[in-house]
Amino acid sequence: MTNKGQILRLLNYKNLLKHLQSLGFKKVFSDNISDTLEISSSLVRKDFGNFGITGNRKGGYDIDSILSKIDEILGKDEIQRVIIVGVGRIGEALMSYQGFIKEGIQIVAGFDIEPDKTKTDTSVPIYHIDKVSDFIIENKIKICILTVPQMVAKHTVDLLSASGIGGILNFTPIKFQSTSELTINNINIVHELENLIYVVNKQKENQSKT
Amino acid sequence: MTNKGQILRLLNYKNLLKHLQSLGFKKVFSDNISDTLEISSSLVRKDFGNFGITGNRKGGYDIDSILSKIDEILGKDEIQRVIIVGVGRIGEALMSYQGFIKEGIQIVAGFDIEPDKTKTDTSVPIYHIDKVSDFIIENKIKICILTVPQMVAKHTVDLLSASGIGGILNFTPIKFQSTSELTINNINIVHELENLIYVVNKQKENQSKT
């Protein structure tokens, strides 16, 4: 399974099933999942079949079993250590984001070019960017969140790439392409918002026409 | 044009062209754009054709003209006023994010349930969530960024929807579906990171096998 759509569906199944579990559900049917996530129930069954998750028409799927299977597929048995490069407001917010640790993701360090920002007496230390290469190599870090300013984004990606990082979640406005060695997923918040504004304005225009 | 892919491409064109402009470029060819963005040059020409942007094989496209045409298409002639609901760390970071105003997006207010967080003596005032409905109606707000905790996400979406908001950029882990009245775009940062971790781990496994 290398298809991004499949993995995101898997994460959506997990989210939904955890929610149902918190409501006291033990079993779930593919139809319940498909109705809630608005995908076809045959796709749900196909995904589950691909992942070796079995159920039956009468009794449905056991939620506990699906959840542990999903965690196994996602490699959730070990804590994933992630660094944040660029400790501005967004970087700082992500550094203390509570949602990560629940999913087995630990932010282990931040890096910034500003000497004033470095501090090591906190739960997550912030080091000078000069130390990022050594840190990645010594700690075998594979994943980085990139929240530096746009003008130093390219340079920083080159530095991270040379240090052997495997994946970057890029929040800068520059859109980077993945290579065979380095996967870069781009999240452009401004574009997402511009896109939303465009769609909503078009809808309002169309509504006022009718 | 209502296709999300098309609009995101348009935003990518704009980003690239602004960058080229800052380097002193006046003209650009569809091949330059397609090489940089890794899409086909025929798709670039098709997009430009659809938007009424004309160029010629010899001289290429005039960057100034494309940029003003893109802004026109995106409805960038007026400032887009956006509110942020949930002033936690992520909400706070987005509230002062410099990238928005450059694109004509103004964060006009924040809302939070904590009375301690409300303050009106700042450039962007923060009001109690009780006031959000009146604010949306009085100020004709169409777009909201949602950064509340997961457990109040559903309730807050219902409240915003009832107040007549047209679009929500949702950063909570709950995946909401759009309706004909309300467009919801979901950004799940934890999922993006989990997906990246999965892909990178698979790549490392495959590399160690070969």
Short mmCIF file of C-alpha atoms in Angstrom, two decimals:
data_model
loop_
_atom_site.label_atom_id
_atom_site.label_comp_id
_atom_site.label_asym_id
_atom_site.label_seq_id
_atom_site.Cartn_x
_atom_site.Cartn_y
_atom_site.Cartn_z
CA MET A 1 0.00 0.00 0.00
CA THR A 2 1.70 3.20 -1.12
CA ASN A 3 -1.30 5.11 -2.39
CA LYS A 4 -1.86 8.31 -0.40
CA GLY A 5 -5.64 8.07 -0.78
CA GLN A 6 -5.66 4.60 0.78
CA ILE A 7 -3.58 5.66 3.76
CA LEU A 8 -5.72 8.72 4.37
CA ARG A 9 -8.83 6.50 4.22
CA LEU A 10 -7.21 4.17 6.73
CA LEU A 11 -6.61 7.14 9.04
CA ASN A 12 -10.22 8.21 8.58
CA TYR A 13 -11.45 4.70 9.45
CA LYS A 14 -9.30 4.83 12.55
CA ASN A 15 -10.64 8.23 13.62
CA LEU A 16 -14.23 7.13 13.13
CA LEU A 17 -13.77 3.78 14.87
CA LYS A 18 -12.10 5.39 17.87
CA HIS A 19 -15.05 7.74 18.09
CA LEU A 20 -17.55 4.84 17.88
CA GLN A 21 -15.52 2.95 20.48
CA SER A 22 -15.78 5.92 22.85
CA LEU A 23 -19.58 5.69 22.40
CA GLY A 24 -19.51 2.04 23.48
CA PHE A 25 -19.59 0.31 20.07
CA LYS A 26 -17.92 -3.10 19.82
CA LYS A 27 -18.82 -4.02 16.22
CA VAL A 28 -19.25 -2.03 13.04
CA PHE A 29 -20.64 -2.77 9.57
CA SER A 30 -19.05 -1.56 6.35
CA ASP A 31 -22.32 0.26 5.59
CA ASN A 32 -22.02 2.32 8.78
CA ILE A 33 -18.51 3.34 7.78
CA SER A 34 -19.41 4.10 4.19
CA ASP A 35 -22.42 6.20 5.15
CA THR A 36 -20.42 8.27 7.61
CA LEU A 37 -17.35 8.78 5.43
CA GLU A 38 -19.36 9.08 2.21
CA ILE A 39 -17.47 6.40 0.31
CA SER A 40 -18.89 3.16 -1.09
CA SER A 41 -19.21 0.21 1.27
CA SER A 42 -17.54 -2.01 -1.34
CA LEU A 43 -14.46 0.23 -1.15
CA VAL A 44 -14.43 -0.12 2.64
CA ARG A 45 -14.64 -3.92 2.32
CA LYS A 46 -11.94 -3.89 -0.37
CA ASP A 47 -9.61 -1.79 1.82
CA PHE A 48 -10.22 -4.06 4.81
CA GLY A 49 -9.65 -7.14 2.62
CA ASN A 50 -6.36 -5.68 1.33
CA PHE A 51 -5.19 -5.11 4.87
CA GLY A 52 -6.17 -8.64 5.93
CA ILE A 53 -9.03 -7.42 8.14
CA THR A 54 -11.89 -9.92 8.09
CA GLY A 55 -15.49 -9.64 9.21
CA ASN A 56 -18.81 -11.22 8.32
CA ARG A 57 -22.08 -9.95 6.92
CA LYS A 58 -24.06 -10.94 9.97
CA GLY A 59 -21.81 -9.82 12.79
CA GLY A 60 -19.84 -7.03 11.19
CA TYR A 61 -16.25 -6.18 12.01
CA ASP A 62 -14.74 -6.22 15.49
CA ILE A 63 -13.62 -2.64 16.18
CA ASP A 64 -10.73 -3.60 18.49
CA SER A 65 -9.29 -5.93 15.85
CA ILE A 66 -9.54 -3.36 13.07
CA LEU A 67 -7.87 -0.70 15.20
CA SER A 68 -4.93 -2.89 16.16
CA LYS A 69 -4.57 -4.05 12.56
CA ILE A 70 -4.54 -0.43 11.36
CA ASP A 71 -1.89 0.51 13.92
CA GLU A 72 0.17 -2.46 12.79
CA ILE A 73 -0.11 -1.39 9.14
CA LEU A 74 0.84 2.18 10.03
CA GLY A 75 3.85 0.95 12.01
CA LYS A 76 2.47 2.49 15.19
CA ASP A 77 4.23 0.06 17.53
CA GLU A 78 7.15 2.45 17.86
CA ILE A 79 7.16 6.17 18.72
CA GLN A 80 7.90 8.28 15.66
CA ARG A 81 10.36 11.04 16.44
CA VAL A 82 9.94 14.26 14.47
CA ILE A 83 11.82 17.57 14.48
CA ILE A 84 10.49 21.05 13.69
CA VAL A 85 12.68 23.42 11.70
CA GLY A 86 11.69 27.07 12.05
CA VAL A 87 10.26 27.99 15.44
CA GLY A 88 8.07 30.93 14.45
CA ARG A 89 4.46 31.13 15.55
CA ILE A 90 3.27 28.15 13.50
CA GLY A 91 6.32 26.06 14.43
CA GLU A 92 5.87 26.93 18.09
CA ALA A 93 2.18 26.01 17.99
CA LEU A 94 2.93 22.64 16.37
CA MET A 95 5.72 22.02 18.87
CA SER A 96 3.23 21.82 21.70
CA TYR A 97 0.32 20.39 19.73
CA GLN A 98 -1.39 17.74 21.85
CA GLY A 99 -2.77 15.81 18.89
CA PHE A 100 0.58 14.28 17.94
CA ILE A 101 1.49 12.28 21.02
CA LYS A 102 -1.88 10.50 21.02
CA GLU A 103 -0.90 9.09 17.63
CA GLY A 104 2.56 8.03 18.74
CA ILE A 105 4.31 11.04 17.24
CA GLN A 106 6.82 12.83 19.44
CA ILE A 107 8.32 16.21 18.59
CA VAL A 108 11.87 15.75 19.91
CA ALA A 109 13.50 19.07 19.03
CA GLY A 110 13.05 22.41 17.33
CA PHE A 111 15.65 24.36 15.34
CA ASP A 112 15.83 28.06 14.58
CA ILE A 113 18.35 30.53 13.21
CA GLU A 114 17.65 33.08 15.97
CA PRO A 115 20.06 32.51 18.90
CA ASP A 116 17.44 34.11 21.23
CA LYS A 117 15.04 31.27 20.54
CA THR A 118 17.36 28.45 21.53
CA LYS A 119 16.62 26.94 24.92
CA THR A 120 17.31 23.50 26.29
CA ASP A 121 15.62 23.70 29.69
CA THR A 122 12.17 22.96 28.20
CA SER A 123 10.41 19.66 27.51
CA VAL A 124 11.21 20.07 23.82
CA PRO A 125 14.64 21.72 23.38
CA ILE A 126 15.22 24.32 20.67
CA TYR A 127 18.69 24.32 19.13
CA HIS A 128 20.43 26.59 16.65
CA ILE A 129 19.91 25.54 13.02
CA ASP A 130 23.68 24.93 12.76
CA LYS A 131 23.13 21.77 14.81
CA VAL A 132 20.37 20.27 12.72
CA SER A 133 22.54 18.05 10.49
CA ASP A 134 24.40 16.46 13.39
CA PHE A 135 21.13 15.98 15.29
CA ILE A 136 19.44 14.24 12.34
CA ILE A 137 22.38 11.91 11.80
CA GLU A 138 23.05 11.11 15.50
CA ASN A 139 19.37 10.54 16.33
CA LYS A 140 18.44 8.86 13.04
CA ILE A 141 15.61 11.37 12.50
CA LYS A 142 13.58 10.59 9.40
CA ILE A 143 10.80 13.18 9.53
CA CYS A 144 10.82 16.98 9.76
CA ILE A 145 8.12 19.65 9.89
CA LEU A 146 9.30 22.70 7.95
CA THR A 147 7.99 26.06 9.17
CA VAL A 148 10.78 28.47 8.17
CA PRO A 149 10.15 31.75 6.30
CA GLN A 150 9.69 31.44 2.54
CA MET A 151 13.01 33.08 1.64
CA VAL A 152 15.11 30.44 3.39
CA ALA A 153 12.87 27.47 2.52
CA LYS A 154 14.85 26.18 -0.48
CA HIS A 155 18.17 26.46 1.33
CA THR A 156 16.77 24.66 4.37
CA VAL A 157 15.32 21.82 2.29
CA ASP A 158 18.74 21.36 0.67
CA LEU A 159 20.38 21.24 4.10
CA LEU A 160 17.85 18.72 5.44
CA SER A 161 18.14 16.62 2.31
CA ALA A 162 21.95 16.54 2.58
CA SER A 163 21.57 15.41 6.20
CA GLY A 164 19.61 12.37 5.00
CA ILE A 165 16.10 13.22 6.19
CA GLY A 166 13.45 11.00 4.54
CA GLY A 167 10.29 13.11 4.74
CA ILE A 168 9.33 16.77 5.12
CA LEU A 169 5.89 18.15 5.96
CA ASN A 170 6.30 21.56 4.33
CA PHE A 171 4.25 24.53 5.59
CA THR A 172 6.20 27.15 3.63
CA PRO A 173 4.51 28.68 0.56
CA ILE A 174 7.13 27.15 -1.76
CA LYS A 175 5.88 23.95 -3.38
CA PHE A 176 8.66 21.34 -3.35
CA GLN A 177 8.73 18.14 -5.40
CA SER A 178 9.54 14.79 -3.83
CA THR A 179 12.53 12.79 -5.03
CA SER A 180 13.25 9.08 -4.72
CA GLU A 181 15.21 9.84 -1.55
CA LEU A 182 13.03 12.51 0.03
CA THR A 183 9.23 12.68 0.24
CA ILE A 184 7.88 16.23 0.63
CA ASN A 185 4.21 16.81 1.40
CA ASN A 186 3.17 20.42 0.98
CA ILE A 187 0.48 22.12 3.07
CA ASN A 188 -0.16 25.64 1.84
CA ILE A 189 -2.61 27.19 4.30
CA VAL A 190 -2.95 30.40 2.28
CA HIS A 191 -3.82 28.44 -0.86
CA GLU A 192 -6.36 26.36 1.03
CA LEU A 193 -7.99 29.53 2.28
CA GLU A 194 -7.88 31.25 -1.13
CA ASN A 195 -9.44 28.17 -2.69
CA LEU A 196 -12.21 28.14 -0.09
CA ILE A 197 -12.89 31.87 -0.59
CA TYR A 198 -13.12 31.33 -4.33
CA VAL A 199 -15.58 28.45 -4.03
CA VAL A 200 -17.78 30.28 -1.49
CA ASN A 201 -17.85 33.49 -3.54
CA LYS A 202 -18.86 31.52 -6.65
CA GLN A 203 -21.64 29.81 -4.69
CA LYS A 204 -22.98 33.12 -3.42
CA GLU A 205 -22.89 34.53 -6.97
CA ASN A 206 -24.79 31.54 -8.31
CA GLN A 207 -27.34 31.71 -5.49
CA SER A 208 -28.00 35.39 -6.10
CA LYS A 209 -28.53 34.65 -9.80
CA THR A 210 -31.26 32.08 -9.14
CA MET B 1 -14.29 26.89 -12.85
CA THR B 2 -15.24 25.11 -9.66
CA ASN B 3 -12.71 22.29 -9.75
CA LYS B 4 -10.40 22.42 -6.73
CA GLY B 5 -7.44 21.07 -8.74
CA GLN B 6 -7.77 23.90 -11.24
CA ILE B 7 -7.89 26.59 -8.59
CA LEU B 8 -4.90 25.17 -6.76
CA ARG B 9 -3.01 25.08 -10.08
CA LEU B 10 -3.95 28.71 -10.62
CA LEU B 11 -2.55 29.55 -7.19
CA ASN B 12 0.63 27.64 -8.03
CA TYR B 13 0.98 29.54 -11.30
CA LYS B 14 0.59 32.76 -9.37
CA ASN B 15 3.22 31.79 -6.79
CA LEU B 16 5.70 30.80 -9.47
CA LEU B 17 5.07 33.88 -11.62
CA LYS B 18 5.49 36.22 -8.65
CA HIS B 19 8.79 34.53 -7.92
CA LEU B 20 9.93 34.87 -11.55
CA GLN B 21 8.81 38.51 -11.53
CA SER B 22 10.96 39.15 -8.46
CA LEU B 23 13.90 37.76 -10.48
CA GLY B 24 13.23 40.30 -13.25
CA PHE B 25 11.26 38.12 -15.72
CA LYS B 26 8.71 39.88 -17.94
CA LYS B 27 7.61 36.95 -20.12
CA VAL B 28 7.16 33.26 -19.51
CA PHE B 29 6.54 30.22 -21.75
CA SER B 30 4.13 27.41 -20.89
CA ASP B 31 7.12 25.01 -21.03
CA ASN B 32 8.90 26.92 -18.24
CA ILE B 33 5.80 26.65 -16.09
CA SER B 34 5.18 23.00 -16.85
CA ASP B 35 8.80 22.02 -16.16
CA THR B 36 8.83 23.79 -12.82
CA LEU B 37 5.42 22.61 -11.61
CA GLU B 38 5.78 19.15 -13.18
CA ILE B 39 2.54 19.26 -15.13
CA SER B 40 2.13 19.08 -18.91
CA SER B 41 2.57 22.28 -20.90
CA SER B 42 -0.66 21.51 -22.76
CA LEU B 43 -2.52 21.59 -19.42
CA VAL B 44 -0.96 24.99 -18.66
CA ARG B 45 -2.07 26.31 -22.06
CA LYS B 46 -5.53 24.80 -21.58
CA ASP B 47 -5.89 26.43 -18.14
CA PHE B 48 -4.74 29.79 -19.50
CA GLY B 49 -7.12 29.42 -22.46
CA ASN B 50 -10.03 28.66 -20.12
CA PHE B 51 -9.26 31.76 -18.11
CA GLY B 52 -9.03 33.91 -21.23
CA ILE B 53 -5.27 34.42 -20.88
CA THR B 54 -3.64 34.63 -24.29
CA GLY B 55 -0.01 34.40 -25.37
CA ASN B 56 1.91 33.36 -28.44
CA ARG B 57 4.43 30.67 -29.23
CA LYS B 58 7.15 33.13 -30.08
CA GLY B 59 6.84 35.68 -27.35
CA GLY B 60 5.29 33.68 -24.53
CA TYR B 61 2.89 35.07 -21.96
CA ASP B 62 3.17 38.48 -20.35
CA ILE B 63 3.60 37.84 -16.61
CA ASP B 64 1.91 41.07 -15.49
CA SER B 65 -1.17 40.28 -17.56
CA ILE B 66 -1.43 36.70 -16.27
CA LEU B 67 -1.10 37.84 -12.67
CA SER B 68 -3.81 40.48 -12.94
CA LYS B 69 -6.07 38.02 -14.78
CA ILE B 70 -5.54 35.41 -12.02
CA ASP B 71 -6.35 37.97 -9.33
CA GLU B 72 -9.48 38.92 -11.24
CA ILE B 73 -10.55 35.27 -11.48
CA LEU B 74 -9.89 34.74 -7.79
CA GLY B 75 -11.92 37.83 -6.90
CA LYS B 76 -8.90 39.47 -5.33
CA ASP B 77 -10.05 43.00 -5.95
CA GLU B 78 -11.66 43.13 -2.54
CA ILE B 79 -10.21 42.23 0.86
CA GLN B 80 -11.58 38.91 2.14
CA ARG B 81 -12.51 39.11 5.79
CA VAL B 82 -12.04 35.90 7.77
CA ILE B 83 -12.66 35.00 11.43
CA ILE B 84 -10.86 32.42 13.56
CA VAL B 85 -12.90 30.33 15.97
CA GLY B 86 -10.83 28.72 18.72
CA VAL B 87 -7.85 30.80 19.84
CA GLY B 88 -5.58 28.02 21.09
CA ARG B 89 -1.97 27.81 19.97
CA ILE B 90 -2.75 27.03 16.33
CA GLY B 91 -5.53 29.62 16.17
CA GLU B 92 -3.28 32.23 17.75
CA ALA B 93 -0.47 31.44 15.30
CA LEU B 94 -2.81 31.76 12.31
CA MET B 95 -4.24 34.98 13.72
CA SER B 96 -0.94 36.75 13.27
CA TYR B 97 0.22 34.83 10.19
CA GLN B 98 1.83 37.31 7.78
CA GLY B 99 1.11 35.23 4.69
CA PHE B 100 -2.60 36.08 4.61
CA ILE B 101 -2.58 39.83 4.20
CA LYS B 102 -0.24 39.63 1.19
CA GLU B 103 -3.00 37.65 -0.54
CA GLY B 104 -5.75 40.10 0.42
CA ILE B 105 -7.01 37.99 3.33
CA GLN B 106 -7.64 39.83 6.58
CA ILE B 107 -8.27 38.07 9.87
CA VAL B 108 -10.82 40.43 11.44
CA ALA B 109 -11.62 38.70 14.74
CA GLY B 110 -11.01 35.66 16.89
CA PHE B 111 -13.53 33.88 19.13
CA ASP B 112 -12.93 31.65 22.13
CA ILE B 113 -14.92 30.15 24.95
CA GLU B 114 -12.37 31.18 27.61
CA PRO B 115 -13.27 34.61 29.02
CA ASP B 116 -9.56 35.13 29.88
CA LYS B 117 -8.67 35.06 26.21
CA THR B 118 -11.02 37.82 25.10
CA LYS B 119 -9.33 41.16 24.45
CA THR B 120 -10.32 44.03 22.25
CA ASP B 121 -7.32 46.33 22.63
CA THR B 122 -5.29 44.40 20.05
CA SER B 123 -5.06 44.75 16.27
CA VAL B 124 -7.27 41.67 15.93
CA PRO B 125 -9.88 41.57 18.72
CA ILE B 126 -10.80 38.30 20.42
CA TYR B 127 -14.44 38.00 21.52
CA HIS B 128 -16.33 35.41 23.52
CA ILE B 129 -17.80 32.62 21.37
CA ASP B 130 -21.30 33.78 22.45
CA LYS B 131 -20.86 36.75 20.12
CA VAL B 132 -19.88 34.82 17.01
CA SER B 133 -23.36 34.54 15.47
CA ASP B 134 -24.10 38.24 15.76
CA PHE B 135 -20.65 39.10 14.45
CA ILE B 136 -21.04 36.88 11.37
CA ILE B 137 -24.46 38.31 10.56
CA GLU B 138 -23.61 41.97 11.23
CA ASN B 139 -20.31 41.87 9.36
CA LYS B 140 -21.48 39.54 6.56
CA ILE B 141 -18.58 37.15 7.28
CA LYS B 142 -18.47 34.26 4.83
CA ILE B 143 -15.30 32.42 5.83
CA CYS B 144 -14.10 30.97 9.12
CA ILE B 145 -10.95 29.12 10.23
CA LEU B 146 -11.92 26.47 12.79
CA THR B 147 -9.29 25.64 15.41
CA VAL B 148 -11.37 24.56 18.42
CA PRO B 149 -10.70 21.34 20.38
CA GLN B 150 -12.08 18.14 18.85
CA MET B 151 -14.81 17.64 21.47
CA VAL B 152 -16.57 20.91 20.64
CA ALA B 153 -15.93 20.80 16.89
CA LYS B 154 -19.32 19.40 15.83
CA HIS B 155 -21.26 21.78 18.05
CA THR B 156 -19.24 24.74 16.76
CA VAL B 157 -19.79 23.80 13.12
CA ASP B 158 -23.54 23.62 13.78
CA LEU B 159 -23.43 27.07 15.40
CA LEU B 160 -21.44 28.57 12.50
CA SER B 161 -23.69 26.92 9.96
CA ALA B 162 -26.81 28.29 11.67
CA SER B 163 -25.21 31.75 11.57
CA GLY B 164 -24.99 31.50 7.78
CA ILE B 165 -21.25 31.11 7.27
CA GLY B 166 -20.40 29.91 3.74
CA GLY B 167 -17.02 28.23 4.19
CA ILE B 168 -14.94 26.68 6.97
CA LEU B 169 -11.26 25.77 6.84
CA ASN B 170 -11.32 23.02 9.46
CA PHE B 171 -8.16 22.19 11.42
CA THR B 172 -9.90 19.93 13.96
CA PRO B 173 -9.39 16.15 13.64
CA ILE B 174 -13.09 15.63 12.83
CA LYS B 175 -13.70 15.28 9.11
CA PHE B 176 -16.79 17.26 8.13
CA GLN B 177 -18.70 16.95 4.87
CA SER B 178 -19.68 20.00 2.82
CA THR B 179 -23.33 20.71 2.12
CA SER B 180 -24.89 22.81 -0.62
CA GLU B 181 -24.93 25.75 1.80
CA LEU B 182 -21.58 25.30 3.54
CA THR B 183 -18.23 24.28 2.06
CA ILE B 184 -15.87 22.67 4.58
CA ASN B 185 -12.24 22.00 3.66
CA ASN B 186 -10.50 19.74 6.15
CA ILE B 187 -6.79 20.00 6.99
CA ASN B 188 -5.76 17.21 9.33
CA ILE B 189 -2.14 17.90 10.26
CA VAL B 190 -1.81 14.69 12.29
CA HIS B 191 -3.05 12.62 9.33
CA GLU B 192 -0.66 14.38 6.98
CA LEU B 193 2.20 13.57 9.31
CA GLU B 194 1.10 9.95 9.84
CA ASN B 195 0.81 9.51 6.10
CA LEU B 196 4.31 10.92 5.57
CA ILE B 197 5.75 8.66 8.30
CA TYR B 198 4.12 5.65 6.68
CA VAL B 199 5.51 6.45 3.22
CA VAL B 200 9.03 7.16 4.53
CA ASN B 201 9.11 3.98 6.64
CA LYS B 202 8.01 1.91 3.64
CA GLN B 203 10.72 3.50 1.51
CA LYS B 204 13.40 2.74 4.12
CA GLU B 205 12.17 -0.87 4.35
CA ASN B 206 12.31 -1.27 0.58
CA GLN B 207 15.76 0.28 0.42
CA SER B 208 17.11 -2.04 3.11
CA LYS B 209 15.72 -5.02 1.17
CA THR B 210 17.59 -4.14 -2.02
#
